[in-house]
XYZ file of C-alpha atoms in Angstrom:
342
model
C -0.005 -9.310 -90.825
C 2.290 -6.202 -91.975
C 3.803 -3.408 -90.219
C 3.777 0.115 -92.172
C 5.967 3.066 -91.190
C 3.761 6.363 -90.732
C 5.811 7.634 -93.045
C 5.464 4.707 -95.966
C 1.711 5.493 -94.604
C 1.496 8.581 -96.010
C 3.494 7.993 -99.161
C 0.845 5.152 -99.658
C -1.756 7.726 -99.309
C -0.193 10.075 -102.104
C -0.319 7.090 -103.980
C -4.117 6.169 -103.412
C -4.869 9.633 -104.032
C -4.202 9.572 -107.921
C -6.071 6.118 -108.521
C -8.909 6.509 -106.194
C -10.642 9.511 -104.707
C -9.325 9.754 -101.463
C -11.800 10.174 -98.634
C -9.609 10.608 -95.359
C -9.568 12.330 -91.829
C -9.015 16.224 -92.452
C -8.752 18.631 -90.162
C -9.801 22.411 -90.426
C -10.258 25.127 -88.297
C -10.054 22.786 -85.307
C -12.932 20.081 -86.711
C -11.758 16.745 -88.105
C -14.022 15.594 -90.984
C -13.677 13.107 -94.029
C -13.607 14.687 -96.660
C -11.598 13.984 -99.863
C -7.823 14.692 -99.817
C -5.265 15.174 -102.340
C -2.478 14.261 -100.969
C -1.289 12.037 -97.320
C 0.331 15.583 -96.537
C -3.524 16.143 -95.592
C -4.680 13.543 -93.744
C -4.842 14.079 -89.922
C -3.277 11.143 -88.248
C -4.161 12.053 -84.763
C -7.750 12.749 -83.876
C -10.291 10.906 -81.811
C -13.033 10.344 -84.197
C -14.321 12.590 -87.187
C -17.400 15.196 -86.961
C -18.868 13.648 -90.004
C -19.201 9.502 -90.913
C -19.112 7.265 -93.844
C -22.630 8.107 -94.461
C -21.451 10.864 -96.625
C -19.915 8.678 -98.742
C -21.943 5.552 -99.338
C -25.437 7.593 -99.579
C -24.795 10.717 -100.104
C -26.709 14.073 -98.070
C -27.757 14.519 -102.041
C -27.528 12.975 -105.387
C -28.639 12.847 -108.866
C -30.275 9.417 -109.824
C -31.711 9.812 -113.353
C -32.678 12.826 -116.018
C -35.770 12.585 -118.124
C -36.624 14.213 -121.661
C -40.356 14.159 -122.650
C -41.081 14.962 -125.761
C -43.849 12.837 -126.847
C -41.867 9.669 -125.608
C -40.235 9.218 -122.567
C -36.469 9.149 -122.317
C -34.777 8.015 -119.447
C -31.075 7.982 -118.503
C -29.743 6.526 -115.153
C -27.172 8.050 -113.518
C -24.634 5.386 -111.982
C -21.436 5.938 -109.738
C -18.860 4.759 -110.958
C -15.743 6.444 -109.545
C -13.621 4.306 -106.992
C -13.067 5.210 -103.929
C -11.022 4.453 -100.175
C -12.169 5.169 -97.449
C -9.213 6.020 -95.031
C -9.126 5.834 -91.214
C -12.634 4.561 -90.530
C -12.729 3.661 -86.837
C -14.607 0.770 -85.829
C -17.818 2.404 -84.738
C -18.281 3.551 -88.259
C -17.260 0.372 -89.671
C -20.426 -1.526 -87.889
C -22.509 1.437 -89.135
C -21.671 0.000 -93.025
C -23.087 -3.325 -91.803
C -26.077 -1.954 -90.590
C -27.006 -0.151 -93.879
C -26.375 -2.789 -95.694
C -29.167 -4.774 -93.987
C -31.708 -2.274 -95.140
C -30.195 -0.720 -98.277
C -28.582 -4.658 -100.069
C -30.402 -7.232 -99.006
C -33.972 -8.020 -98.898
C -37.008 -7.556 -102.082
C -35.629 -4.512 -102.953
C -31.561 -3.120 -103.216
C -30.670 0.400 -103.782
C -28.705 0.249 -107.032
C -26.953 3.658 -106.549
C -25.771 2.455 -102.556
C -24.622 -0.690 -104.033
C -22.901 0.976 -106.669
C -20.738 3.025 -104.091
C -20.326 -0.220 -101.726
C -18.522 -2.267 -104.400
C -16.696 0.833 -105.689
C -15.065 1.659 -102.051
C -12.275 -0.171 -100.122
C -12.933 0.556 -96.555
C -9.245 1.198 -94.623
C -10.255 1.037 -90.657
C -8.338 2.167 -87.816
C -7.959 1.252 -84.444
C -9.779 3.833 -81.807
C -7.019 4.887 -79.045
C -8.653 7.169 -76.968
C -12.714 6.823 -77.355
C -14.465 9.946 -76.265
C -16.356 10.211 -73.235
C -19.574 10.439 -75.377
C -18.432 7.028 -77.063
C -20.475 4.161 -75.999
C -19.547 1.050 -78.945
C -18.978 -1.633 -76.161
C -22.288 -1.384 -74.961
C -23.558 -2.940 -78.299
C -20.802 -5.125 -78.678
C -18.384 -3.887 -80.412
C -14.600 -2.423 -79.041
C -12.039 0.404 -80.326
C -10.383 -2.880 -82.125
C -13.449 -3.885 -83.930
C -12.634 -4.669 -87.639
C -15.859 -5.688 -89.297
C -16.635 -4.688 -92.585
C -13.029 -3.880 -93.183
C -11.002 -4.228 -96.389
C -7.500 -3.410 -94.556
C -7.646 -2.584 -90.237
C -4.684 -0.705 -89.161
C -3.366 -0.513 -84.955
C -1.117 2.471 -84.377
C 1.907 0.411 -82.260
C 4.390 3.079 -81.192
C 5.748 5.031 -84.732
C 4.656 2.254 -86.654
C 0.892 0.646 -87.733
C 0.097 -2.737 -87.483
C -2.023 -3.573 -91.046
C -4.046 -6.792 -91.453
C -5.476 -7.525 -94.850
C -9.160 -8.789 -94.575
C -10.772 -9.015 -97.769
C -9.333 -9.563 -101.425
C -9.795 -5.622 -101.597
C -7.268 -4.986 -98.697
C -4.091 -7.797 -100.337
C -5.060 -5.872 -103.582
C -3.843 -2.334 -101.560
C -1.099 -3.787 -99.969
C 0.660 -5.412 -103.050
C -0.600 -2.793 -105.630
C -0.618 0.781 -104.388
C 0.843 -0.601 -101.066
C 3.844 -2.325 -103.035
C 7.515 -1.777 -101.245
C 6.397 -0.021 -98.037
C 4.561 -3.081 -96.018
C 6.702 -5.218 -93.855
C 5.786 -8.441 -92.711
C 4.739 -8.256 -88.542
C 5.559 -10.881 -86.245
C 2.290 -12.630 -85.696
C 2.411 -13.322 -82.234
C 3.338 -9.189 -81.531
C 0.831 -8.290 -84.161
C -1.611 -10.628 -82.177
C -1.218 -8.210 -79.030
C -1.079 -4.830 -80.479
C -5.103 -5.769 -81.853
C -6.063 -7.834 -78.176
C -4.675 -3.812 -76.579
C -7.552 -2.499 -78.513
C -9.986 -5.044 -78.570
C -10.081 -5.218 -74.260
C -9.819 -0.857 -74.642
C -11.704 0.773 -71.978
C -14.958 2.823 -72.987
C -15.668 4.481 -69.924
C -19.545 5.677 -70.893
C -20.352 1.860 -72.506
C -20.538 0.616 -68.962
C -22.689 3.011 -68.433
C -25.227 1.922 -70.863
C -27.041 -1.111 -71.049
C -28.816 -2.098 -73.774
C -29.538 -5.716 -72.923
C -33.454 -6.497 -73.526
C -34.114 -2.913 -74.647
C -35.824 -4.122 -77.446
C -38.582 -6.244 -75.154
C -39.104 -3.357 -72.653
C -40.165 -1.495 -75.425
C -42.571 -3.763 -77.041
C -45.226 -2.311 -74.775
C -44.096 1.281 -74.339
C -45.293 2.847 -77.153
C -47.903 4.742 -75.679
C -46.673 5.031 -72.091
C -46.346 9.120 -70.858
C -42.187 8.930 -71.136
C -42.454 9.916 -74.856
C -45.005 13.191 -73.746
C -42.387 14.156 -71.450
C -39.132 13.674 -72.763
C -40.146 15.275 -76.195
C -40.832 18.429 -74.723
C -37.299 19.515 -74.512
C -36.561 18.087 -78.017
C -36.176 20.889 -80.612
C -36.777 18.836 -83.598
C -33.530 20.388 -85.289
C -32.783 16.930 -86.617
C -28.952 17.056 -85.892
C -28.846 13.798 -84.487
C -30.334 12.313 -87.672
C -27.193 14.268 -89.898
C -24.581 12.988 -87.564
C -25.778 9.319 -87.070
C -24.152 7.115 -89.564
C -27.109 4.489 -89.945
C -29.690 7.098 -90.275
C -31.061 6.889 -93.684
C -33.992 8.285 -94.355
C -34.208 10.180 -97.660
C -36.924 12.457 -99.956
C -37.207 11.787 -103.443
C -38.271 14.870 -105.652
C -38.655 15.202 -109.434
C -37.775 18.556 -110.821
C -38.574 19.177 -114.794
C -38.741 22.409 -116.707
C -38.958 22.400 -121.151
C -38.882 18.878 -121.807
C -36.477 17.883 -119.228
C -36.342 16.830 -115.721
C -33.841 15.277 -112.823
C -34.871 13.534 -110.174
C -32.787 13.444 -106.995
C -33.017 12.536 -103.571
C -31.681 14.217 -100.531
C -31.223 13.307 -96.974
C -34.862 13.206 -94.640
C -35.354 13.466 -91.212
C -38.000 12.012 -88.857
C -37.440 14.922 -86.574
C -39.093 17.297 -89.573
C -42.470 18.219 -89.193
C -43.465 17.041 -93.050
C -41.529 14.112 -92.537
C -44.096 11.469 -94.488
C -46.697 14.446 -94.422
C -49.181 12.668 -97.180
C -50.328 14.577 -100.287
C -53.755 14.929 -98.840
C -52.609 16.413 -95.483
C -52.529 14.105 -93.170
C -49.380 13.636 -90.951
C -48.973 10.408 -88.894
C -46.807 11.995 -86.905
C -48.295 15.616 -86.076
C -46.211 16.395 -82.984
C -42.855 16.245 -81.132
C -44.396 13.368 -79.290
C -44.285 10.992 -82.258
C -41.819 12.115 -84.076
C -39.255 11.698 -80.969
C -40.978 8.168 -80.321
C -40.521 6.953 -84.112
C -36.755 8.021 -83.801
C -35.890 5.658 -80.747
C -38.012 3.418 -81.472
C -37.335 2.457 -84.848
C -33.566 2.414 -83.977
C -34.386 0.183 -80.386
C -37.808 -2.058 -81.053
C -38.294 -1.876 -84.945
C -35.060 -2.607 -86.419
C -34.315 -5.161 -83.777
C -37.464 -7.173 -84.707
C -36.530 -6.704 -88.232
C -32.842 -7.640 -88.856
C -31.405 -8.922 -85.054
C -29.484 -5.871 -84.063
C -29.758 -1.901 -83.329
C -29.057 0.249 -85.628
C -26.957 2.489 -83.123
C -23.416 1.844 -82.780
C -22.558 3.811 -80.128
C -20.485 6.329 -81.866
C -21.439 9.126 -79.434
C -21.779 12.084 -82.064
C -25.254 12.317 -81.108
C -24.541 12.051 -77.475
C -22.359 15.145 -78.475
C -24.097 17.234 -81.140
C -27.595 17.244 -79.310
C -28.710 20.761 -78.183
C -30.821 19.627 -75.451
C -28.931 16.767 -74.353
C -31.627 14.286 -75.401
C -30.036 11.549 -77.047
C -30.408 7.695 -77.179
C -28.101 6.783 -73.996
C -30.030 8.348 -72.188
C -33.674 7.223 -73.477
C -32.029 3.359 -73.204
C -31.565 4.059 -69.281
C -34.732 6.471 -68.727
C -36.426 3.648 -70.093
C -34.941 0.732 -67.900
C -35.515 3.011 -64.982
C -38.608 3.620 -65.595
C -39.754 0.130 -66.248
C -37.969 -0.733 -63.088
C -40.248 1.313 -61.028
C -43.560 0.249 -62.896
């Protein structure tokens, strides 16, 4: 374990900033975001969590993935990432997200080449939550404001000072490259305390949300009236797929003109009315009803049965973005209510 001044913090952030782009906490006009920075001078320090996630970064709301020439043969060029990146100040909610993509997007028959491509090209820096929101709910799925999973290097704000523990080969690479000079080695059994404060946190809202069994209660619920009535105040604006950090839907579309063509994809959203609308016509999912259904469920029954967890970490931005106040706290308890008086 090391100790880092907030100062040596931000003169290691200068330093990241002209190897690596820079994705960090910013804040403007009042919102926090990560965005890329030039410089520590703009990283925000102090903030509770950012508006936007990771997502951003690792699969982008739209990207290029090949251009094609056809001029009697077909020509195809690949467009790879290839520019390294660190991610800076990731708190631990977003840091299970990453795991959680990776399930679907890495591992199985098929792996997204352009997702992996970012993955291995990013060193994740995570940071310890202080104060979780009253939206924030990450305990209720297990994890706490001093989860480090997924991280290269975690850092605990401990008075003026951050606690920094080196995780992966990609985090001792920071600290004795870019990192080199302002690290201090932290007395273990101090260190050891400054990450238990975090870990035993408070959320206030997780105890208010159980999600034990979810997954079996709705096994049989598919079809039961709760989805007719809670979708009727649903507005099917789709912000809560944009916030969510394991949302990842996407559209692929082809555009060519003289010869030449690009195809790109761009962020999807099963709250869209032509989400998987077929060339023929037909919609599977032709009203509010289903499309609200297919969101909670495939993040509550289907991904469950698929890969062992949810993929909801209990971040909270949908909790706070939603319009109409519909979000997937409250569907977890409207449904254990409900199946609690059938």
């Amino acid at each position: 374990m090391y100790t880092i001044a907030q100062d040596s913090l931000r003169t290691l952030l200068d330093r990241l900033s002209r190897d690596y782009l820079l994705i960090a906490p910013v804040e403007e006009d009042g919102v926090t975001r990560l965005k890329p920075a030039k410089s520590g001078a703009e990283v925000s320090l102090d903030y509770g969590n950012t508006a936007t996630s990771l997502k951003d970064f690792l699969f982008p709301q739209s990207e290029d993935l090949l251009r094609f020439v056809t001029d009697g043969t077909l020509t195809i060029e690949e467009i790879q990432p290839d520019r390294k990146q660190v991610a800076f100040g990731i708190r631990p909610c977003d840091l299970a997200s990453v795991a959680l993509m990776d399930k679907v997007l890495t591992t199985g028959e098929f792996s997204d080449a352009h997702y992996q491509a970012r993955r291995d090209n990013t060193v994740l820096v995570g940071l310890g939550c202080e104060s979780p929101a009253d939206t924030c709910f990450c305990t209720s799925y297990g994890y706490n404001p001093g989860y480090s999973g997924g991280a290269d290097l975690m850092l605990y704000k401990d008075g003026d000072n951050y606690l920094a523990e080196a995780l992966t080969e990609k985090g001792r690479t920071l600290v004795g490259g870019p990192g080199e000079g302002l690290f201090k080695p932290a007395d273990e059994a101090s260190g050891e305390a400054v990450k238990k404060s975090y870990v035993e946190k408070e959320v206030p809202f997780g105890s208010e949300v159980k999600v034990e069994g979810i997954d079996k209660l709705l096994d049989n619920f598919f079809n039961d009236q709760y989805w007719d009535d809670v979708s009727r105040r649903c507005l099917n604006c789709g912000t809560c797929t944009y916030v969510c950090p394991t949302c990842h839907c996407f559209l692929l579309t082809d555009e060519a003109r003289g010869g030449q063509g690009l195809r790109f994809r761009c962020w999807d959203s099963c709250m869209f009315a032509n989400y998987t609308k077929m060339a023929g016509g037909h919609n599977p999912r032709p009203s509010k009803k289903e499309r609200v259904r297919q969101r909670f469920m495939h993040k509550l029954n289907y991904y469950s049965h698929r890969y062992g967890s949810y993929l909801c970490t209990g971040c909270g931005r949908c909790v706070a973005k939603c319009p109409v106040g519909l979000h997937i706290a409250g569907v977890i308890n409207d449904v254990k209510g409900v199946k609690a008086h059938a």
